[in-house]
Tab-separated table of C-alpha atoms in Angstrom:
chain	number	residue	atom	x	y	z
K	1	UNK	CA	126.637	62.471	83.911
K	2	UNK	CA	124.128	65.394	84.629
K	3	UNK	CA	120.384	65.495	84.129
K	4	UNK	CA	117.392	66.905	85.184
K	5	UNK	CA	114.543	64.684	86.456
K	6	UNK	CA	111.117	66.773	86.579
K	7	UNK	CA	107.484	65.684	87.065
K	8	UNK	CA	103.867	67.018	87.154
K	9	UNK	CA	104.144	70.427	85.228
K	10	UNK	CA	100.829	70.206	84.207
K	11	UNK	CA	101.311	73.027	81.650
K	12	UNK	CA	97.561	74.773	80.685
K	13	UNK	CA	96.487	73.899	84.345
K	14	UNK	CA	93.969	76.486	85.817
K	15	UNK	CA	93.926	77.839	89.411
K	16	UNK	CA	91.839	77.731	92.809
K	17	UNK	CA	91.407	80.505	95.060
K	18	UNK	CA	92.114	83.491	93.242
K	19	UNK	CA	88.319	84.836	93.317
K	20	UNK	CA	88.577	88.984	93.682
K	21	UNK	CA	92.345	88.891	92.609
K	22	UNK	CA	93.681	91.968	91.240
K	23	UNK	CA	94.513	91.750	87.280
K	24	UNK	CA	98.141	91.908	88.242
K	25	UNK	CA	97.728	88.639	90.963
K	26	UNK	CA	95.670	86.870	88.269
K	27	UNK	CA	98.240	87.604	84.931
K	28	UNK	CA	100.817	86.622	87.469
K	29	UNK	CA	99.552	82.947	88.229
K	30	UNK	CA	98.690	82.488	84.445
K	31	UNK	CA	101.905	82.951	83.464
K	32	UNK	CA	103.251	80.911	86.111
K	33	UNK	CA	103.024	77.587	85.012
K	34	UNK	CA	104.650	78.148	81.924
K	35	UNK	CA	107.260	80.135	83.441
K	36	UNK	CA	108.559	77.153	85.830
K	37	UNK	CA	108.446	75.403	82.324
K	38	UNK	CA	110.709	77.734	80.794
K	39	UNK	CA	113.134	78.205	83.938
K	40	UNK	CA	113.603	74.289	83.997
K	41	UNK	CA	114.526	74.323	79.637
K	42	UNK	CA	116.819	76.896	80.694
K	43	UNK	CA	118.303	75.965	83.311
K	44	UNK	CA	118.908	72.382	81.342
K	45	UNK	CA	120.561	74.488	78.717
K	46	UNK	CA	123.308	76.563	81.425
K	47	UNK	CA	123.926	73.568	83.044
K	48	UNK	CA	124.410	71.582	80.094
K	49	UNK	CA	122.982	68.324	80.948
K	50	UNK	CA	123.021	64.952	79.245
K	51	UNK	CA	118.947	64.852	78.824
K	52	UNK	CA	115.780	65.919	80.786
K	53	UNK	CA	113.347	63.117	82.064
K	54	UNK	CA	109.750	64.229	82.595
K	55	UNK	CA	107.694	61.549	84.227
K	56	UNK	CA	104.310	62.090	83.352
K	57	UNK	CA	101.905	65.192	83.628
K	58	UNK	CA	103.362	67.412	81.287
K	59	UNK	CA	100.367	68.232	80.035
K	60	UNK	CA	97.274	68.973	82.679
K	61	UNK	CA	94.855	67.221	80.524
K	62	UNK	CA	95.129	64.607	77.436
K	63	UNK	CA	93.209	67.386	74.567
K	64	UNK	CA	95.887	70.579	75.481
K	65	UNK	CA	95.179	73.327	73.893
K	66	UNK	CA	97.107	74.798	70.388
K	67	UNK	CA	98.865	77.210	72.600
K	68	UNK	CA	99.215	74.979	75.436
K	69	UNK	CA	101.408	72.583	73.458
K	70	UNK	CA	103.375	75.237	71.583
K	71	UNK	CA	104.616	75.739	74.821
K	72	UNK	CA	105.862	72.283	74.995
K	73	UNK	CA	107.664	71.826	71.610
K	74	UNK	CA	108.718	76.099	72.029
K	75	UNK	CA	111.083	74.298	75.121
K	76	UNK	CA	111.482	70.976	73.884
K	77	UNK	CA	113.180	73.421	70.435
K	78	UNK	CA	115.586	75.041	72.587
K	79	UNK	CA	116.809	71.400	74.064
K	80	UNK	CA	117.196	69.921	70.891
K	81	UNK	CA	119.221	73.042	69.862
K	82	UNK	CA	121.290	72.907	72.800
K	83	UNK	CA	121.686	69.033	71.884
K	84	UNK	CA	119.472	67.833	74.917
K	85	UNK	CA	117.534	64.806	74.843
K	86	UNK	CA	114.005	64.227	76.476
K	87	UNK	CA	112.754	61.387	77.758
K	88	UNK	CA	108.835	62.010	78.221
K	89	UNK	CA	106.383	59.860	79.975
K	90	UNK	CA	102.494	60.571	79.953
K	91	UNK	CA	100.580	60.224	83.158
K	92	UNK	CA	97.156	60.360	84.401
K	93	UNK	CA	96.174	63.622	83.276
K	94	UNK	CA	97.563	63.480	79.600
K	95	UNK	CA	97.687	60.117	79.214
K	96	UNK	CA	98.652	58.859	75.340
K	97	UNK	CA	95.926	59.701	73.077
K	98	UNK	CA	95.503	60.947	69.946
K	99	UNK	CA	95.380	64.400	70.777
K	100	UNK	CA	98.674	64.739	71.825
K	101	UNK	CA	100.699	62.511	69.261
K	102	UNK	CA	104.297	61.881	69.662
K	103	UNK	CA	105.022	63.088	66.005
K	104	UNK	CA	104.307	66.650	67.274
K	105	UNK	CA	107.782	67.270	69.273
K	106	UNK	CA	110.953	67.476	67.559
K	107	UNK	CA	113.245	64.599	67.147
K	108	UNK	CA	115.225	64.975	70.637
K	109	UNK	CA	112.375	63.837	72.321
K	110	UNK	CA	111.590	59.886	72.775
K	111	UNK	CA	107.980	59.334	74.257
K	112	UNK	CA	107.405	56.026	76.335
K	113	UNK	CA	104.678	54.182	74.788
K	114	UNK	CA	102.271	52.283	77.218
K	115	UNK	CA	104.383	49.195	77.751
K	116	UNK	CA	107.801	49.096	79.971
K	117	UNK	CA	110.767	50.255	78.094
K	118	UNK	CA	113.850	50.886	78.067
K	119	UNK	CA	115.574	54.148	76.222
K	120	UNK	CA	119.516	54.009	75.734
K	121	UNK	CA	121.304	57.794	76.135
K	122	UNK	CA	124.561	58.290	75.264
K	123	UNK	CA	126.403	61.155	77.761
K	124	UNK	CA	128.849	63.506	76.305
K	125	UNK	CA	131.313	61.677	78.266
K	126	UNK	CA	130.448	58.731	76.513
K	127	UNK	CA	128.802	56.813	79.197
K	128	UNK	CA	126.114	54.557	78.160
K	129	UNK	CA	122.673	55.198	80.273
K	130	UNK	CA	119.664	53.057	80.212
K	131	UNK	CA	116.344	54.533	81.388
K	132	UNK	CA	113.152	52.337	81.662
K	133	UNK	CA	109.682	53.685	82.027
K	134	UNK	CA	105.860	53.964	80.369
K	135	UNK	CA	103.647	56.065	79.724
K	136	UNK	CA	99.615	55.914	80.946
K	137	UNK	CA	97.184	55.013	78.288
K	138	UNK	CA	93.752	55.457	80.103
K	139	UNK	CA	93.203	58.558	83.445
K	140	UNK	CA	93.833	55.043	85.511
K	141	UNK	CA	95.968	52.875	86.065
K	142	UNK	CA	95.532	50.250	88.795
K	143	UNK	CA	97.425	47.847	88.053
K	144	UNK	CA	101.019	47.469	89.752
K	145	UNK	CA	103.516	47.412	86.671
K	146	UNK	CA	106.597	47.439	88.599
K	147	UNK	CA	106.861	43.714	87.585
K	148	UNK	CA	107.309	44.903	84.153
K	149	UNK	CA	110.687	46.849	84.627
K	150	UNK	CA	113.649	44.689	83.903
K	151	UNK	CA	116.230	44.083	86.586
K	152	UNK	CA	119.723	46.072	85.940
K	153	UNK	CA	122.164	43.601	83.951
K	154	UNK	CA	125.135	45.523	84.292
K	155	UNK	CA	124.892	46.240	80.483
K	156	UNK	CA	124.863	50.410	81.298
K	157	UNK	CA	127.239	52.536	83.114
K	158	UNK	CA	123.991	54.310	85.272
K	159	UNK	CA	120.654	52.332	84.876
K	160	UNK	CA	117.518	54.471	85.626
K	161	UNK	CA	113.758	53.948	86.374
K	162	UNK	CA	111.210	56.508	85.641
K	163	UNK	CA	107.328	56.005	87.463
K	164	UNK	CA	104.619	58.121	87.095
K	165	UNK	CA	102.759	56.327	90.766
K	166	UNK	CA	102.141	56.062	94.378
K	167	UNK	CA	103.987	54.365	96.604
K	168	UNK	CA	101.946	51.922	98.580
K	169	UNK	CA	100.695	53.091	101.756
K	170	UNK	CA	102.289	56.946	100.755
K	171	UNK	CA	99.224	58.776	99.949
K	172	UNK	CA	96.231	55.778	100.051
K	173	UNK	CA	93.252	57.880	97.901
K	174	UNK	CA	95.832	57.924	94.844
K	175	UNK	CA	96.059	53.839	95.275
K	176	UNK	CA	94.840	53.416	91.464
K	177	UNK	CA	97.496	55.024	89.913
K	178	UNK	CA	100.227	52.512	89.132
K	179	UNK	CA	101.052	51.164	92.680
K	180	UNK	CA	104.275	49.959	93.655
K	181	UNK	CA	106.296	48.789	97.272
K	182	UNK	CA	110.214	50.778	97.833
K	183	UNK	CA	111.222	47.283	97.904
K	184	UNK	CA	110.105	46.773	94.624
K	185	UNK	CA	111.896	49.284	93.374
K	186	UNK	CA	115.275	48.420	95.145
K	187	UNK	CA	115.067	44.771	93.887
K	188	UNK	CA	115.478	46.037	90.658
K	189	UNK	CA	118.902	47.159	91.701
K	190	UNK	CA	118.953	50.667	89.326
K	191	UNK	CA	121.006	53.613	90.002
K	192	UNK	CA	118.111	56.090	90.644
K	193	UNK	CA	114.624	56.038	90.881
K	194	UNK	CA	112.595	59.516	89.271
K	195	UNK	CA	109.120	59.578	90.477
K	196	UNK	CA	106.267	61.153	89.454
K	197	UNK	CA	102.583	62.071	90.628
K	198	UNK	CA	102.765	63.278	94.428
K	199	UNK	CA	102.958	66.798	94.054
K	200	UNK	CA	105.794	67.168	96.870
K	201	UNK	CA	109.539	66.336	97.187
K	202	UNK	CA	109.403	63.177	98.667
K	203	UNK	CA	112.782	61.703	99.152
K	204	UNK	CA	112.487	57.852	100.184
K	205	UNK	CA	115.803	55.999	99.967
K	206	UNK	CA	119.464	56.925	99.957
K	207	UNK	CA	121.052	54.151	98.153
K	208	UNK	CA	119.720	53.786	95.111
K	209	UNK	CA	118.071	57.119	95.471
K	210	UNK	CA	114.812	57.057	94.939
K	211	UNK	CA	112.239	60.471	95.229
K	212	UNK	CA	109.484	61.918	94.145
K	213	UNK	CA	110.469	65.603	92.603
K	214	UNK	CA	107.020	67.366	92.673
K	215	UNK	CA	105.199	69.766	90.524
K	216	UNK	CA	106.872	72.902	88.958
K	217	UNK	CA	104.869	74.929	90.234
K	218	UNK	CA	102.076	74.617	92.691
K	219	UNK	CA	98.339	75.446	91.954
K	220	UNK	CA	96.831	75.551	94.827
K	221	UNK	CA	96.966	75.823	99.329
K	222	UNK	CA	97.272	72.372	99.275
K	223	UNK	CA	100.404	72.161	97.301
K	224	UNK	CA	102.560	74.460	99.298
K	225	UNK	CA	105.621	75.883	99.078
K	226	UNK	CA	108.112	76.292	96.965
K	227	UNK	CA	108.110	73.901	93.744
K	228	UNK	CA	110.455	72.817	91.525
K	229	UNK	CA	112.852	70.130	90.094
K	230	UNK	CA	116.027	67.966	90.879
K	231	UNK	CA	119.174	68.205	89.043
K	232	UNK	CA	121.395	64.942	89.855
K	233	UNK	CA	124.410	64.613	88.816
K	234	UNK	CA	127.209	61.538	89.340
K	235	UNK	CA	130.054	61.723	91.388
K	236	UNK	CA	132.603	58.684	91.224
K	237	UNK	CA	129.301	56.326	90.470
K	238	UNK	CA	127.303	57.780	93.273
K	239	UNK	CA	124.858	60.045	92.172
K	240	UNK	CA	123.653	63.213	94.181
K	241	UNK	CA	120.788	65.648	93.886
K	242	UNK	CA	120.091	69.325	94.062
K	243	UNK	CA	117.070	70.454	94.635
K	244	UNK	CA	116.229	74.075	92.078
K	245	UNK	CA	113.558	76.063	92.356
K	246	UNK	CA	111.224	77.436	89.358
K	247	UNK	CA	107.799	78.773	91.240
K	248	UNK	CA	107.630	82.104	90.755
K	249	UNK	CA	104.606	81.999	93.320
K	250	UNK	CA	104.238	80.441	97.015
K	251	UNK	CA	100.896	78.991	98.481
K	252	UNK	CA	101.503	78.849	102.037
K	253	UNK	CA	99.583	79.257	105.151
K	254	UNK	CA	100.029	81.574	108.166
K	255	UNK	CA	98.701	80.619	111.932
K	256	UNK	CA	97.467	83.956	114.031
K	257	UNK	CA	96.375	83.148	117.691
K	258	UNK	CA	93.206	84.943	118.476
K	259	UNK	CA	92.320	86.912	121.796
K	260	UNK	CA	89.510	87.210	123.167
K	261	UNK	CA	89.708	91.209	123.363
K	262	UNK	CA	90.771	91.133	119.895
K	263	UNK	CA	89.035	93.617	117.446
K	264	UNK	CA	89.262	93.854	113.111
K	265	UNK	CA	92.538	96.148	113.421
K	266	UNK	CA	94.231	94.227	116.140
K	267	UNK	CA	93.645	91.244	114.360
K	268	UNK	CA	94.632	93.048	111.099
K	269	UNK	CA	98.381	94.051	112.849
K	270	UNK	CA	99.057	90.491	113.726
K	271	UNK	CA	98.564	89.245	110.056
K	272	UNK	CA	100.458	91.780	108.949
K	273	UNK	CA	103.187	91.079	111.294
K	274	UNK	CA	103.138	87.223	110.356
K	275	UNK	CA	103.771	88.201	106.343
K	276	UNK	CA	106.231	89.935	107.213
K	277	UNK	CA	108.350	87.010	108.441
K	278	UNK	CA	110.409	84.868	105.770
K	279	UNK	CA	109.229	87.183	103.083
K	280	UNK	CA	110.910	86.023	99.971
K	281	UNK	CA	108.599	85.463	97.059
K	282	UNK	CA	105.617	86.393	95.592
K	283	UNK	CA	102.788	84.675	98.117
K	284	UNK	CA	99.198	83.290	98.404
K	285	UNK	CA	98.312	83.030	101.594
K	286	UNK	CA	95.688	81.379	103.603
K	287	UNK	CA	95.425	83.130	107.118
K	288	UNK	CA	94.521	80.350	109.554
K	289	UNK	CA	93.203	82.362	112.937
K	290	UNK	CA	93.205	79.583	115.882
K	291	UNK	CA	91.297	80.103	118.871
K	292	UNK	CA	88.482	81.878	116.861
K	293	UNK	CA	86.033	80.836	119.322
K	294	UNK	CA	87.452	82.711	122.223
K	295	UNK	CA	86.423	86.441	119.717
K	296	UNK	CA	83.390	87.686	120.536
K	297	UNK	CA	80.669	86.923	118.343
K	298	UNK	CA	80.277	89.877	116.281
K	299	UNK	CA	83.646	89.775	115.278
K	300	UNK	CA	83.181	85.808	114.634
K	301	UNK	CA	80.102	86.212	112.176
K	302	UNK	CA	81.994	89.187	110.469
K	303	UNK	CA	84.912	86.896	110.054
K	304	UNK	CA	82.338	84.275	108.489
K	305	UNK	CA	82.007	86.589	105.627
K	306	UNK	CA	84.022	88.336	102.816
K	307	UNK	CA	84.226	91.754	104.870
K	308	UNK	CA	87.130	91.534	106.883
K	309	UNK	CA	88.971	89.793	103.870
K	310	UNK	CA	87.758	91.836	101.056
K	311	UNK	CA	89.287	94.833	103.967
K	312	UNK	CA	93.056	93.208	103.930
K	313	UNK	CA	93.194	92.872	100.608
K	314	UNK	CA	92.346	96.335	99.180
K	315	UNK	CA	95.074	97.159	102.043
K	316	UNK	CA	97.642	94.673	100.870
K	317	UNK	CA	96.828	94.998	97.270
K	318	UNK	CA	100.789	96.019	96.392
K	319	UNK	CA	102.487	94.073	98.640
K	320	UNK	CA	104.267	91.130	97.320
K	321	UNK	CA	100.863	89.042	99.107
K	322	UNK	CA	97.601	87.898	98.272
K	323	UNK	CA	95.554	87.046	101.145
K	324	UNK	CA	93.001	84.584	99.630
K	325	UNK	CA	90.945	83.039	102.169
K	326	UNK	CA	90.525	83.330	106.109
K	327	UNK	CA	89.872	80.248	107.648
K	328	UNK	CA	88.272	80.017	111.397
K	329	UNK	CA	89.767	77.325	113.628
K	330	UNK	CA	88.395	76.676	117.118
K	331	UNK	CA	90.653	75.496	120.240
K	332	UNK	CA	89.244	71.774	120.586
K	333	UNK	CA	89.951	72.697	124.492
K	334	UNK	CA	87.602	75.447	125.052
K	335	UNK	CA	84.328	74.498	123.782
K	336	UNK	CA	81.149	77.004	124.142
K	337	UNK	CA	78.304	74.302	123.700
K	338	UNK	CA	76.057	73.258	125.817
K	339	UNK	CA	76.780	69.786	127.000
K	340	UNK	CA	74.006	67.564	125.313
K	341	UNK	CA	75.539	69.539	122.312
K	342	UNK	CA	79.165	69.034	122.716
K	343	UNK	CA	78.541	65.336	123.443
K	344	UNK	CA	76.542	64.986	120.130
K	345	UNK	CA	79.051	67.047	117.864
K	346	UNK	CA	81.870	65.105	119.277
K	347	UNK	CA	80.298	61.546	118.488
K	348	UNK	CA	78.696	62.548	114.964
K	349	UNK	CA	81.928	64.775	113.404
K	350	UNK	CA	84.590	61.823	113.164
K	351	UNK	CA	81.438	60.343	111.236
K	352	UNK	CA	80.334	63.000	108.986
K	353	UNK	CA	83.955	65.121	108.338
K	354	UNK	CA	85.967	62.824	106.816
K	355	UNK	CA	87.790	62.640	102.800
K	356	UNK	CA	85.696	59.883	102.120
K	357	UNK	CA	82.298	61.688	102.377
K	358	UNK	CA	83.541	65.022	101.148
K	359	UNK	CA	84.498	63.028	97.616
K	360	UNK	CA	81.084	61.129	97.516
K	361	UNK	CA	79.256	64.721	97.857
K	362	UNK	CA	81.255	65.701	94.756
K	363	UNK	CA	79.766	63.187	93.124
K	364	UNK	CA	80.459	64.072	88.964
K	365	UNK	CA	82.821	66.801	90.156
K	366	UNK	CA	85.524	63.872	90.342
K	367	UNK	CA	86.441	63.606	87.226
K	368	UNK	CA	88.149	67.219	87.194
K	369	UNK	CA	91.330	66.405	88.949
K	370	UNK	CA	92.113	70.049	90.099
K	371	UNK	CA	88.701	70.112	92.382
K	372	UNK	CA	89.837	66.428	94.071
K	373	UNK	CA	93.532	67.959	94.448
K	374	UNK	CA	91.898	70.514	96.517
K	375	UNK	CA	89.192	68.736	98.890
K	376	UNK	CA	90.846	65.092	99.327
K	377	UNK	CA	92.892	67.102	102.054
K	378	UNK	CA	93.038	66.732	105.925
K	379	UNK	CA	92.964	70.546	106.001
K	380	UNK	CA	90.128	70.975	104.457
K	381	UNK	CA	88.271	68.510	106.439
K	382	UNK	CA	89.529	70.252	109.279
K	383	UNK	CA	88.432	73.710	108.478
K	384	UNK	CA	84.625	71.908	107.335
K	385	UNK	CA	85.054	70.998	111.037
K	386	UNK	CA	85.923	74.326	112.756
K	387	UNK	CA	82.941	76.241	110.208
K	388	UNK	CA	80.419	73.949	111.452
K	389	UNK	CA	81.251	74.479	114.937
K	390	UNK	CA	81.201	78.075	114.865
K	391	UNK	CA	77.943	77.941	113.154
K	392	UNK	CA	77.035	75.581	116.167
K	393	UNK	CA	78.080	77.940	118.703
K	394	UNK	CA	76.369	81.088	116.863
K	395	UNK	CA	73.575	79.027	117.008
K	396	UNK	CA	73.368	77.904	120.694
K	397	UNK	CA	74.746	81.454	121.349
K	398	UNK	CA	71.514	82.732	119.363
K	399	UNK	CA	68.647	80.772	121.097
K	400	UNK	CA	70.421	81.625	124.389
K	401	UNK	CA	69.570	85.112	124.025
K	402	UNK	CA	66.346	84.409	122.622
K	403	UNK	CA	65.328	82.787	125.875
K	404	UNK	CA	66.463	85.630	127.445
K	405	UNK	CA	64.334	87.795	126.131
């Protein structure tokens, strides 16, 4: 038995951090998307697997666009010509409406309706497989259903559980979608576990395997690296996974000590340096420059604005790079504040920079799920942290020469 299990390809999703992007950059990351799409349908098709589970987020919101789901049933075509089943669970972000309605995709693909079921595949080797699974039929969905999901009887050579959740205590903010324990999912005693929703591989048990694939592709800093799917295949009973790649672009995030005799072009050399290293793919990067207090403070308020990065990427414009965003992160050991300041910022920022307040300030803006992707991150509570401070330090910096004068 060989098949693919895939998750979170939020086809027609749009992207963050591509402000000033050349045409090429921006046709590039449009594409993308659909491109890890098409890499996974054909790589299902050379590899010749038994069938294709997708465990939720195909879609990256429940009313798709025309073109958006051609996409879909364009792939979904080529499986059913290659005689491919799919076994296709809605999630949060195109949960079962009316919108998108089973009917549309051809007749290799089975759709989980909103209650626990189970789907019976027949390999070419004639092995019987049982896969169980649902599909979201509101954004939410807090309400363990793990409870739902029969036990294995024995009644299947590989039995198979499909989730579109978050493991309890994994990733807390995402607590309302479909909760569940790894000992819950063990007690059910299947052969493998596909998981869906975290947008990282997340491997959490051996035997029965159980892991989280990721997206196809990611969309933004926060998801990282490269993206793609697992292709598992059994071995004497035992199954074993590969991970394959489909992103044809890389967020990721390079660190560049600063200096304090550092100027624009020496600063410029070191970033350069850093892309340099591991260069393998098409990349966005985020440039994080530590010690950004110990600069001098021309160079710091330059740094604060689109200049210097406007500079590196005219430079870098056809390099396989695009430099997005600079971020200024100061040494928590070398503070420049005066100390009734200091002692103030350090009680009031564990109270003020936190996930929790950054979501409330969004207020409305919660309900678009790419914009909570982005700031319900530790990094960018972090970097809210290091901006204030250097605007702190300007500050003091600025009414310390005022005196003077």
């Amino acid at each position: 038995m060989k098949f693919i299990h895939a998750a979170d390809i939020h086809l027609g999703s749009p992207f963050l951090g591509l402000k000033n992007a050349s045409e090429d950059v921006k046709d590039l990351m449009h594409h993308s998307i659909n491109h890890a799409f098409e890499k996974m349908i054909t790589d299902a098709v050379a590899q010749n697997v038994d069938f294709v589970l997708i465990v939720g987020d195909l879609f990256d919101e429940p009313n798709p666009s025309f073109n958006v789901i051609e996409t879909a049933i364009d792939g979904f075509e080529k499986l059913k010509r290659a005689n491919i089943p799919v076994l296709l669970s809605f999630g949060n972000h195109d949960y079962l409406n009316e919108e998108i309605p089973s009917s549309i995709f051809p007749d290799n693909v089975q759709v989980f309706d909103d209650q626990v079921s189970v789907k019976t595949i027949r390999t070419v080797q004639n092995e019987n497989v049982k896969v169980a699974g649902f599909s979201y039929k509101t954004r939410a969905e807090p309400q363990s259903r793990i409870d739902e999901y029969p036990v294995n009887g024995n009644d299947a050579d590989y039995y198979i559980g499909t989730l579109h959740g978050s493991m309890d205590g994994l990733n807390s903010p995402e607590a309302r979608y479909a909760p569940f324990t790894k000992d819950q999912l063990i007690s059910k005693h299947y052969d493998y576990w596909a998981l869906g929703h975290i947008h990282k591989r997340v491997h959490l048990n051996d035997n029965p395997l159980i892991q989280y694939s990721g997206n196809t592709q990611g969309r933004h800093i926060n998801e990282r690296g490269v993206k793609g799917y697992y292709l598992v295949e059994s071995n004497q009973k035992q199954l074993l996974s590969i991970f394959k790649p489909t992103s044809s672009a890389v967020w990721r995030e390079i660190e560049v000590n600063c200096d304090p005799d550092d100027t624009f072009d020496s600063l410029k050399e070191k970033i350069q340096s850093k892309l340099s290293e591991n260069h393998q793919t098409f990349d966005l990067v985020k440039v994080r420059l530590n010690q950004s207090n110990l600069l001098d403070q021309d160079v710091v308020n330059t740094l604060m604005g689109d200049v210097f990065l406007n500079r590196l990427q005219r430079e870098l414009e056809h390099n396989d790079s695009w430099i997005f965003k600079i971020s200024l992160n100061t040494d928590e050991a070398m503070q420049e504040l005066p100390k009734l300041d200091e002692d103030f910022w350090n009680t009031a920022k564990s109270d003020i920079f936190n996930k929790s307040n950054i979501l409330d300030l969004m207020g409305r803006l919660q309900e678009y799920d790419f914009l909570v992707d982005n700031f319900d991150s530790e990094d960018t509570v972090n970097e809210l942290k290091s901006q204030s401070e250097l605007q702190l330090i300007k500050n003091s910096a600025f009414k310390d020469e005022h005196h003077a004068n």
